[in-house]
Coordinates of N, CA and C and ligand atoms in Angstrom, one line a residue:
M1 N 34.3 31.5 40.6 CA 34.5 31.4 39.1 C 35.4 32.6 38.7
T2 N 36.5 32.3 38.1 CA 37.4 33.4 37.7 C 36.8 34.0 36.4
V3 N 37.3 35.2 36.1 CA 36.9 35.9 34.9 C 37.3 35.2 33.6
T4 N 38.5 34.5 33.7 CA 38.9 33.7 32.5 C 37.9 32.6 32.1
V5 N 37.5 31.9 33.2 CA 36.6 30.8 33.0 C 35.3 31.3 32.4
L6 N 34.8 32.4 33.0 CA 33.6 33.1 32.5 C 33.6 33.5 31.0
I7 N 34.8 34.1 30.7 CA 35.0 34.5 29.3 C 35.0 33.2 28.4
A8 N 35.7 32.2 28.8 CA 35.7 30.9 28.0 C 34.3 30.4 27.8
L9 N 33.5 30.4 28.9 CA 32.1 29.9 28.8 C 31.3 30.7 27.8
V10 N 31.5 32.0 27.9 CA 30.7 32.9 27.0 C 31.2 32.6 25.5
V11 N 32.5 32.4 25.3 CA 33.0 32.1 23.9 C 32.4 30.8 23.4
V12 N 32.4 29.8 24.3 CA 31.9 28.5 23.9 C 30.4 28.6 23.6
A13 N 29.6 29.3 24.5 CA 28.2 29.5 24.2 C 27.9 30.2 22.9
L14 N 28.7 31.2 22.6 CA 28.6 31.9 21.3 C 28.9 31.0 20.2
A15 N 29.9 30.2 20.3 CA 30.3 29.3 19.2 C 29.2 28.3 19.0
V16 N 28.6 27.7 20.0 CA 27.6 26.8 19.9 C 26.3 27.4 19.3
G17 N 26.0 28.6 19.7 CA 24.9 29.4 19.2 C 25.1 29.6 17.7
L18 N 26.3 30.1 17.3 CA 26.6 30.3 15.9 C 26.5 29.1 15.1
F19 N 27.0 28.0 15.6 CA 26.9 26.7 14.9 C 25.5 26.3 14.6
V20 N 24.6 26.4 15.7 CA 23.2 26.0 15.6 C 22.5 26.9 14.6
F21 N 22.9 28.2 14.7 CA 22.3 29.2 13.8 C 22.6 28.9 12.3
R22 N 23.9 28.4 12.0 CA 24.3 28.1 10.7 C 23.8 26.7 10.3
A23 N 23.6 25.8 11.3 CA 23.2 24.5 11.0 C 21.8 24.4 10.5
I24 N 20.9 25.3 10.9 CA 19.5 25.3 10.5 C 19.3 25.4 9.0
P25 N 19.9 26.4 8.3 CA 19.8 26.4 6.8 C 20.4 25.2 6.2
G26 N 21.5 24.7 6.8 CA 22.2 23.5 6.3 C 21.2 22.3 6.3
V27 N 20.6 22.1 7.4 CA 19.7 20.9 7.6 C 18.5 21.1 6.6
R28 N 18.0 22.4 6.5 CA 16.9 22.7 5.7 C 17.3 22.4 4.2
A29 N 18.5 22.8 3.8 CA 18.9 22.5 2.4 C 19.0 21.0 2.1
Y30 N 19.5 20.3 3.1 CA 19.7 18.8 2.9 C 18.3 18.2 2.7
F31 N 17.4 18.5 3.6 CA 16.1 17.8 3.4 C 15.3 18.4 2.2
G32 N 15.6 19.6 1.9 CA 14.9 20.3 0.8 C 15.3 19.8 -0.6
Y33 N 16.6 19.3 -0.7 CA 17.2 19.0 -2.0 C 17.4 17.5 -2.2
R34 N 17.1 16.7 -1.1 CA 17.3 15.2 -1.3 C 16.1 14.6 -2.0
G35 N 16.2 13.5 -2.7 CA 15.1 12.8 -3.4 C 15.2 13.0 -4.9
K36 N 14.6 12.0 -5.5 CA 14.6 12.0 -7.0 C 13.7 13.0 -7.6
R37 N 14.1 13.7 -8.6 CA 13.3 14.8 -9.2 C 13.2 14.6 -10.7
L38 N 12.1 15.1 -11.3 CA 12.0 15.0 -12.8 C 12.1 16.4 -13.3
I39 N 13.0 16.5 -14.4 CA 13.2 17.7 -15.0 C 13.1 17.5 -16.6
T40 N 12.9 18.6 -17.3 CA 13.0 18.5 -18.8 C 14.4 18.8 -19.2
C41 N 15.0 17.9 -19.8 CA 16.4 18.1 -20.2 C 16.5 19.3 -21.2
P42 N 17.3 20.3 -20.9 CA 17.3 21.5 -21.9 C 17.9 21.1 -23.2
E43 N 18.7 20.0 -23.3 CA 19.3 19.6 -24.5 C 18.4 18.7 -25.4
T44 N 17.7 17.7 -24.8 CA 16.9 16.8 -25.6 C 15.4 17.1 -25.5
H45 N 15.0 17.9 -24.5 CA 13.6 18.2 -24.2 C 12.8 17.0 -23.8
T46 N 13.5 16.0 -23.2 CA 12.8 14.8 -22.7 C 12.8 14.9 -21.2
T47 N 11.9 14.1 -20.6 CA 11.8 14.0 -19.1 C 13.0 13.2 -18.6
E48 N 13.7 13.6 -17.7 CA 14.8 12.9 -17.1 C 14.7 12.9 -15.6
A49 N 15.3 11.9 -14.9 CA 15.3 11.8 -13.5 C 16.7 12.2 -12.9
V50 N 16.7 13.1 -12.0 CA 18.0 13.6 -11.5 C 18.0 13.6 -9.9
D51 N 19.2 13.5 -9.4 CA 19.4 13.7 -7.9 C 20.3 14.8 -7.7
V52 N 20.0 15.7 -6.8 CA 20.9 16.8 -6.4 C 21.8 16.3 -5.3
A53 N 23.0 16.8 -5.4 CA 24.0 16.4 -4.3 C 23.5 17.2 -3.0
A54 N 22.6 16.6 -2.2 CA 22.0 17.3 -1.1 C 23.0 17.6 0.0
G55 N 24.0 16.6 0.2 CA 25.0 16.9 1.3 C 25.8 18.1 1.0
E56 N 26.2 18.2 -0.3 CA 27.0 19.3 -0.8 C 26.2 20.7 -0.6
A57 N 24.9 20.6 -1.0 CA 24.0 21.8 -0.8 C 23.9 22.2 0.6
A58 N 23.9 21.2 1.5 CA 23.8 21.5 3.0 C 25.1 22.1 3.5
V59 N 26.2 21.6 3.0 CA 27.5 22.3 3.5 C 27.6 23.7 2.9
G60 N 27.2 23.9 1.7 CA 27.1 25.2 1.1 C 26.2 26.2 1.9
A61 N 25.1 25.7 2.3 CA 24.1 26.5 3.0 C 24.7 26.8 4.4
F62 N 25.4 25.8 5.0 CA 26.0 26.0 6.3 C 27.0 27.2 6.3
L63 N 27.8 27.2 5.2 CA 28.9 28.2 5.0 C 28.4 29.5 4.5
S64 N 27.5 29.5 3.5 CA 27.0 30.7 3.0 C 25.6 30.4 2.3
E65 N 25.7 30.0 1.0 CA 24.6 29.8 0.1 C 24.6 28.3 -0.3
P66 N 23.4 27.6 -0.5 CA 23.5 26.3 -1.0 C 24.0 26.2 -2.4
T67 N 25.0 25.4 -2.7 CA 25.5 25.2 -4.0 C 24.9 24.0 -4.6
L68 N 24.2 24.1 -5.7 CA 23.5 23.0 -6.4 C 24.3 22.4 -7.5
R69 N 24.4 21.0 -7.4 CA 25.1 20.3 -8.4 C 24.4 18.9 -8.5
L70 N 24.4 18.3 -9.7 CA 23.8 17.0 -9.8 C 24.6 15.9 -9.3
K71 N 24.0 14.9 -8.7 CA 24.8 13.7 -8.2 C 24.5 12.6 -9.2
E72 N 23.3 12.6 -9.8 CA 22.9 11.5 -10.7 C 21.9 12.0 -11.7
C73 N 21.9 11.5 -12.9 CA 20.9 11.8 -14.0 C 20.7 10.6 -14.8
S74 N 19.4 10.4 -15.3 CA 19.1 9.2 -16.1 C 19.8 9.2 -17.4
R75 N 20.4 10.4 -17.8 CA 21.2 10.4 -19.1 C 22.7 10.1 -18.8
W76 N 23.0 10.0 -17.6 CA 24.4 9.7 -17.3 C 24.6 8.2 -17.3
P77 N 25.8 7.6 -17.5 CA 27.1 8.3 -17.6 C 27.4 8.9 -19.0
E78 N 26.5 8.6 -20.0 CA 26.8 9.1 -21.4 C 27.0 10.6 -21.4
R79 N 26.2 11.3 -20.7 CA 26.2 12.8 -20.8 C 26.7 13.4 -19.5
Q80 N 27.6 12.8 -18.8 CA 28.0 13.2 -17.5 C 28.7 14.6 -17.5
D81 N 29.2 15.0 -18.7 CA 29.9 16.3 -18.8 C 29.0 17.4 -19.2
C82 N 27.6 17.2 -19.1 CA 26.7 18.3 -19.5 C 26.8 19.5 -18.6
G83 N 26.2 20.6 -19.0 CA 26.3 21.8 -18.3 C 25.4 21.9 -17.0
Q84 N 24.5 20.9 -16.8 CA 23.6 20.8 -15.7 C 22.7 22.0 -15.6
E85 N 22.3 22.5 -16.8 CA 21.4 23.7 -16.9 C 20.0 23.4 -16.3
C86 N 19.6 22.1 -16.2 CA 18.3 21.8 -15.6 C 18.2 22.1 -14.2
L87 N 19.3 22.4 -13.5 CA 19.3 22.8 -12.1 C 18.4 24.1 -11.9
Q88 N 18.3 24.9 -12.9 CA 17.5 26.1 -12.8 C 16.1 25.7 -12.5
Q89 N 15.6 24.7 -13.2 CA 14.2 24.2 -13.0 C 14.0 23.8 -11.5
I90 N 15.0 23.2 -10.9 CA 14.9 22.7 -9.5 C 14.9 24.0 -8.6
E91 N 15.8 24.9 -8.9 CA 15.9 26.1 -8.1 C 14.6 26.9 -8.1
I92 N 13.9 27.0 -9.2 CA 12.7 27.7 -9.3 C 11.6 27.1 -8.4
D93 N 11.4 25.8 -8.4 CA 10.4 25.1 -7.6 C 10.9 23.7 -7.2
P94 N 11.7 23.6 -6.1 CA 12.2 22.3 -5.8 C 11.1 21.3 -5.4
E95 N 10.0 21.8 -4.9 CA 8.9 20.8 -4.5 C 8.2 20.2 -5.6
K96 N 7.9 21.1 -6.7 CA 7.1 20.7 -7.8 C 7.7 19.5 -8.6
C97 N 9.0 19.5 -8.7 CA 9.6 18.5 -9.6 C 10.0 17.2 -8.8
L98 N 9.7 17.2 -7.5 CA 10.1 16.0 -6.7 C 9.2 14.8 -7.1
V99 N 9.8 13.7 -7.4 CA 9.0 12.5 -7.9 C 7.9 12.2 -6.9
W100 N 8.2 12.1 -5.6 CA 7.2 11.8 -4.6 C 6.0 12.7 -4.7
N101 N 6.2 14.0 -4.9 CA 5.1 14.9 -5.0 C 4.3 14.7 -6.3
I102 N 5.0 14.4 -7.4 CA 4.3 14.3 -8.7 C 3.4 13.0 -8.6
V103 N 3.9 11.9 -8.0 CA 3.2 10.7 -7.9 C 2.0 10.9 -6.9
S104 N 2.3 11.5 -5.8 CA 1.3 11.8 -4.8 C 0.1 12.6 -5.4
K105 N 0.4 13.6 -6.2 CA -0.6 14.4 -6.9 C -1.4 13.6 -7.9
W106 N -0.8 12.7 -8.6 CA -1.5 11.9 -9.5 C -2.5 11.0 -8.9
Y107 N -2.1 10.4 -7.7 CA -3.1 9.5 -7.0 C -4.2 10.2 -6.3
E108 N -3.9 11.5 -6.0 CA -4.9 12.3 -5.2 C -6.2 12.4 -5.9
G109 N -7.3 12.1 -5.2 CA -8.6 12.2 -5.8 C -9.0 11.0 -6.7
K110 N -8.0 10.0 -6.9 CA -8.3 8.8 -7.7 C -8.7 7.6 -6.9
S111 N -9.5 6.7 -7.4 CA -9.9 5.5 -6.7 C -9.4 4.3 -7.4
C112 N -9.2 3.2 -6.7 CA -8.8 1.9 -7.2 C -9.7 1.4 -8.3
V113 N -9.2 1.0 -9.5 CA -10.1 0.5 -10.5 C -10.8 -0.8 -10.2
F114 N -10.3 -1.5 -9.2 CA -10.9 -2.8 -8.9 C -11.9 -2.6 -7.7
C115 N -11.5 -2.1 -6.6 CA -12.4 -2.0 -5.4 C -13.0 -0.7 -5.2
H116 N -12.6 0.3 -6.0 CA -13.2 1.7 -6.0 C -12.9 2.5 -4.7
K117 N -12.0 1.9 -3.9 CA -11.6 2.7 -2.6 C -10.7 3.9 -3.1
P118 N -11.0 5.1 -2.5 CA -10.1 6.2 -2.8 C -8.6 5.9 -2.4
I119 N -7.7 6.3 -3.2 CA -6.3 6.0 -2.9 C -5.7 7.3 -2.2
G120 N -5.9 8.4 -2.7 CA -5.5 9.7 -2.1 C -4.0 9.9 -2.2
P121 N -3.5 10.9 -1.6 CA -2.0 11.2 -1.7 C -1.2 10.2 -1.0
L122 N 0.1 10.1 -1.3 CA 1.0 9.1 -0.7 C 1.3 9.4 0.7
H123 N 1.6 8.3 1.5 CA 2.1 8.4 2.8 C 3.3 7.5 3.0
H124 N 4.3 8.0 3.7 CA 5.5 7.2 3.8 C 5.3 5.9 4.5
V125 N 4.4 5.8 5.4 CA 4.2 4.6 6.2 C 3.3 3.5 5.5
D126 N 2.6 4.0 4.5 CA 1.7 3.1 3.8 C 2.4 2.2 2.8
H127 N 1.7 1.1 2.4 CA 2.2 0.4 1.2 C 2.1 1.2 0.0
A128 N 3.0 1.1 -1.0 CA 2.9 1.9 -2.2 C 1.7 1.5 -3.0
P129 N 0.9 2.4 -3.6 CA -0.2 2.0 -4.5 C 0.4 1.5 -5.8
A130 N -0.4 1.0 -6.6 CA 0.1 0.4 -7.9 C -0.6 0.9 -9.1
L131 N -0.3 0.3 -10.2 CA -0.8 0.8 -11.5 C -1.3 -0.4 -12.3
L132 N -2.4 -0.2 -13.1 CA -2.9 -1.2 -14.0 C -2.4 -0.9 -15.4
A133 N -1.6 -1.8 -16.0 CA -1.1 -1.6 -17.3 C -2.2 -1.9 -18.4
P134 N -2.0 -1.4 -19.6 CA -3.0 -1.8 -20.7 C -3.1 -3.3 -20.9
D135 N -2.1 -4.1 -20.6 CA -2.1 -5.5 -20.8 C -2.8 -6.2 -19.5
H136 N -3.3 -5.4 -18.6 CA -4.0 -5.9 -17.4 C -3.1 -6.5 -16.4
T137 N -1.8 -6.2 -16.4 CA -1.0 -6.6 -15.3 C -0.9 -5.4 -14.4
T138 N -0.5 -5.7 -13.1 CA -0.4 -4.6 -12.2 C 1.1 -4.5 -11.7
L139 N 1.5 -3.3 -11.4 CA 2.9 -3.1 -10.9 C 2.9 -2.0 -9.9
E140 N 3.8 -2.0 -9.0 CA 3.9 -0.8 -8.0 C 4.5 0.3 -8.8
W141 N 4.2 1.5 -8.4 CA 4.7 2.7 -9.1 C 6.2 2.8 -8.9
K142 N 6.7 2.2 -7.8 CA 8.2 2.3 -7.5 C 9.0 1.4 -8.5
Q143 N 8.3 0.5 -9.1 CA 8.9 -0.4 -10.1 C 9.2 0.3 -11.4
V144 N 8.6 1.4 -11.6 CA 8.7 2.1 -12.9 C 9.9 3.0 -12.8
R145 N 10.7 3.1 -13.9 CA 11.8 4.1 -13.9 C 11.2 5.5 -13.8
P146 N 11.7 6.3 -12.8 CA 11.1 7.6 -12.6 C 10.8 8.5 -13.8
E147 N 11.8 8.5 -14.7 CA 11.7 9.3 -15.9 C 10.6 8.9 -16.8
Q148 N 10.1 7.6 -16.6 CA 9.0 7.1 -17.5 C 7.6 7.4 -16.8
L149 N 7.6 7.8 -15.6 CA 6.3 8.0 -14.9 C 5.3 8.9 -15.6
P150 N 5.7 10.1 -16.2 CA 4.7 10.9 -16.8 C 4.0 10.2 -18.0
E151 N 4.7 9.4 -18.7 CA 4.2 8.6 -19.8 C 3.3 7.5 -19.3
I152 N 3.8 6.8 -18.3 CA 3.0 5.7 -17.6 C 1.7 6.2 -17.1
F153 N 1.7 7.4 -16.5 CA 0.4 8.0 -16.0 C -0.6 8.2 -17.1
R154 N -0.2 8.4 -18.3 CA -1.1 8.6 -19.4 C -1.8 7.3 -19.8
T155 N -1.1 6.2 -19.6 CA -1.7 4.9 -20.2 C -2.1 3.9 -19.1
H156 N -1.7 4.1 -17.8 CA -2.0 3.2 -16.7 C -3.1 3.8 -15.8
R157 N -3.8 2.9 -15.1 CA -4.8 3.3 -14.2 C -4.5 3.0 -12.7
P158 N -5.1 3.7 -11.7 CA -4.7 3.5 -10.3 C -5.2 2.2 -9.7
V159 N -4.4 1.6 -8.9 CA -4.8 0.3 -8.2 C -4.3 0.4 -6.8
C160 N -5.1 0.0 -5.8 CA -4.7 0.1 -4.4 C -3.7 -1.1 -4.2
W161 N -3.0 -1.0 -3.1 CA -2.0 -2.1 -2.8 C -2.6 -3.4 -2.6
N162 N -3.7 -3.5 -1.9 CA -4.4 -4.7 -1.6 C -4.8 -5.4 -2.9
C163 N -5.4 -4.7 -3.8 CA -5.9 -5.2 -5.1 C -4.7 -5.6 -6.0
H164 N -3.6 -4.9 -5.9 CA -2.4 -5.2 -6.6 C -1.9 -6.6 -6.2
V165 N -1.8 -6.8 -4.8 CA -1.4 -8.1 -4.3 C -2.3 -9.2 -4.7
A166 N -3.6 -9.0 -4.6 CA -4.6 -10.0 -5.0 C -4.5 -10.3 -6.5
E167 N -4.3 -9.3 -7.4 CA -4.3 -9.5 -8.8 C -3.0 -10.2 -9.2
S168 N -1.9 -9.8 -8.5 CA -0.6 -10.5 -8.8 C -0.6 -11.9 -8.5
F169 N -1.3 -12.3 -7.3 CA -1.4 -13.7 -6.9 C -2.2 -14.4 -7.9
R170 N -3.3 -13.8 -8.3 CA -4.2 -14.4 -9.3 C -3.5 -14.7 -10.6
R171 N -2.6 -13.8 -11.0 CA -1.9 -13.9 -12.3 C -0.8 -14.9 -12.2
L172 N -0.1 -15.0 -11.0 CA 1.1 -15.9 -10.9 C 0.7 -17.3 -10.5
H173 N -0.5 -17.4 -9.8 CA -0.9 -18.7 -9.3 C -2.4 -19.0 -9.7
P174 N -2.7 -19.0 -11.0 CA -4.1 -19.1 -11.3 C -4.7 -20.5 -10.8
E175 N -3.8 -21.5 -10.7 CA -4.3 -22.8 -10.2 C -4.8 -22.8 -8.8
L176 N -4.3 -21.8 -8.0 CA -4.7 -21.8 -6.5 C -5.9 -20.9 -6.3
V177 N -6.4 -20.2 -7.3 CA -7.4 -19.2 -7.0 C -8.8 -19.9 -7.4
V178 N -9.7 -19.8 -6.5 CA -11.1 -20.3 -6.7 C -12.0 -19.1 -6.7
N179 N -12.6 -18.9 -7.9 CA -13.6 -17.8 -8.0 C -15.0 -18.3 -7.6
R180 N -15.1 -18.4 -6.3 CA -16.4 -19.0 -5.7 C -17.5 -18.0 -5.8
E181 N -18.6 -18.5 -6.3 CA -19.9 -17.6 -6.4 C -20.4 -17.5 -5.0
L182 N -20.9 -16.3 -4.6 CA -21.5 -16.1 -3.3 C -22.7 -16.9 -3.1
E183 N -22.8 -17.7 -2.0 CA -24.0 -18.5 -1.8 C -25.1 -17.6 -1.4
P184 N -26.3 -17.8 -1.9 CA -27.5 -16.9 -1.6 C -27.7 -16.7 -0.1
K185 N -27.4 -17.8 0.7 CA -27.7 -17.7 2.2 C -26.7 -16.7 2.8
R186 N -25.5 -16.5 2.2 CA -24.5 -15.7 2.9 C -24.7 -14.2 2.5
I187 N -25.5 -13.9 1.5 CA -25.8 -12.5 1.1 C -26.9 -12.0 1.9
R188 N -26.7 -11.0 2.7 CA -27.8 -10.4 3.5 C -28.1 -9.0 3.0
Ligands
LIG201 ZN1 -8.5 -1.8 -4.7

């Protein structure tokens, strides 16, 4: 192996090492800033749902520092030219304002109003739990516009996915549901 090849290999190894070293904060920024978040709009003081441009934050983190910019807001496109001051709230605590975490925290320690099974925090692989509205209809939390969730959580009650499916079926096809009384012999 000539000295030139050896130097070339060392240079390539250093470049790969440097790339990996810089890629780590980039990947961390991407996964840290993706997802829908709830913020209080500094202009209207209302809850709004926003998305940070996570790809851009990742490139920024790869080069030096993550640069935060909004990709979407529930007040857009009307207020698309706003100063994006709400980004400060995300910078202070990116985890706390994540919709997934807010919803997960609300369900934690709560039980289904129908079957009383504990629902607990959210899991990505599970079916989404649901909500019971004051008019006694059920809906999945994902069907609610994210910026309305804090208000919905004040008026709705937790329902597990199984009971939501059963209740929806009962509501949509009342003619197919038989509310059979339990036979005494079957109760032990
Ligand atoms: Zn249930």
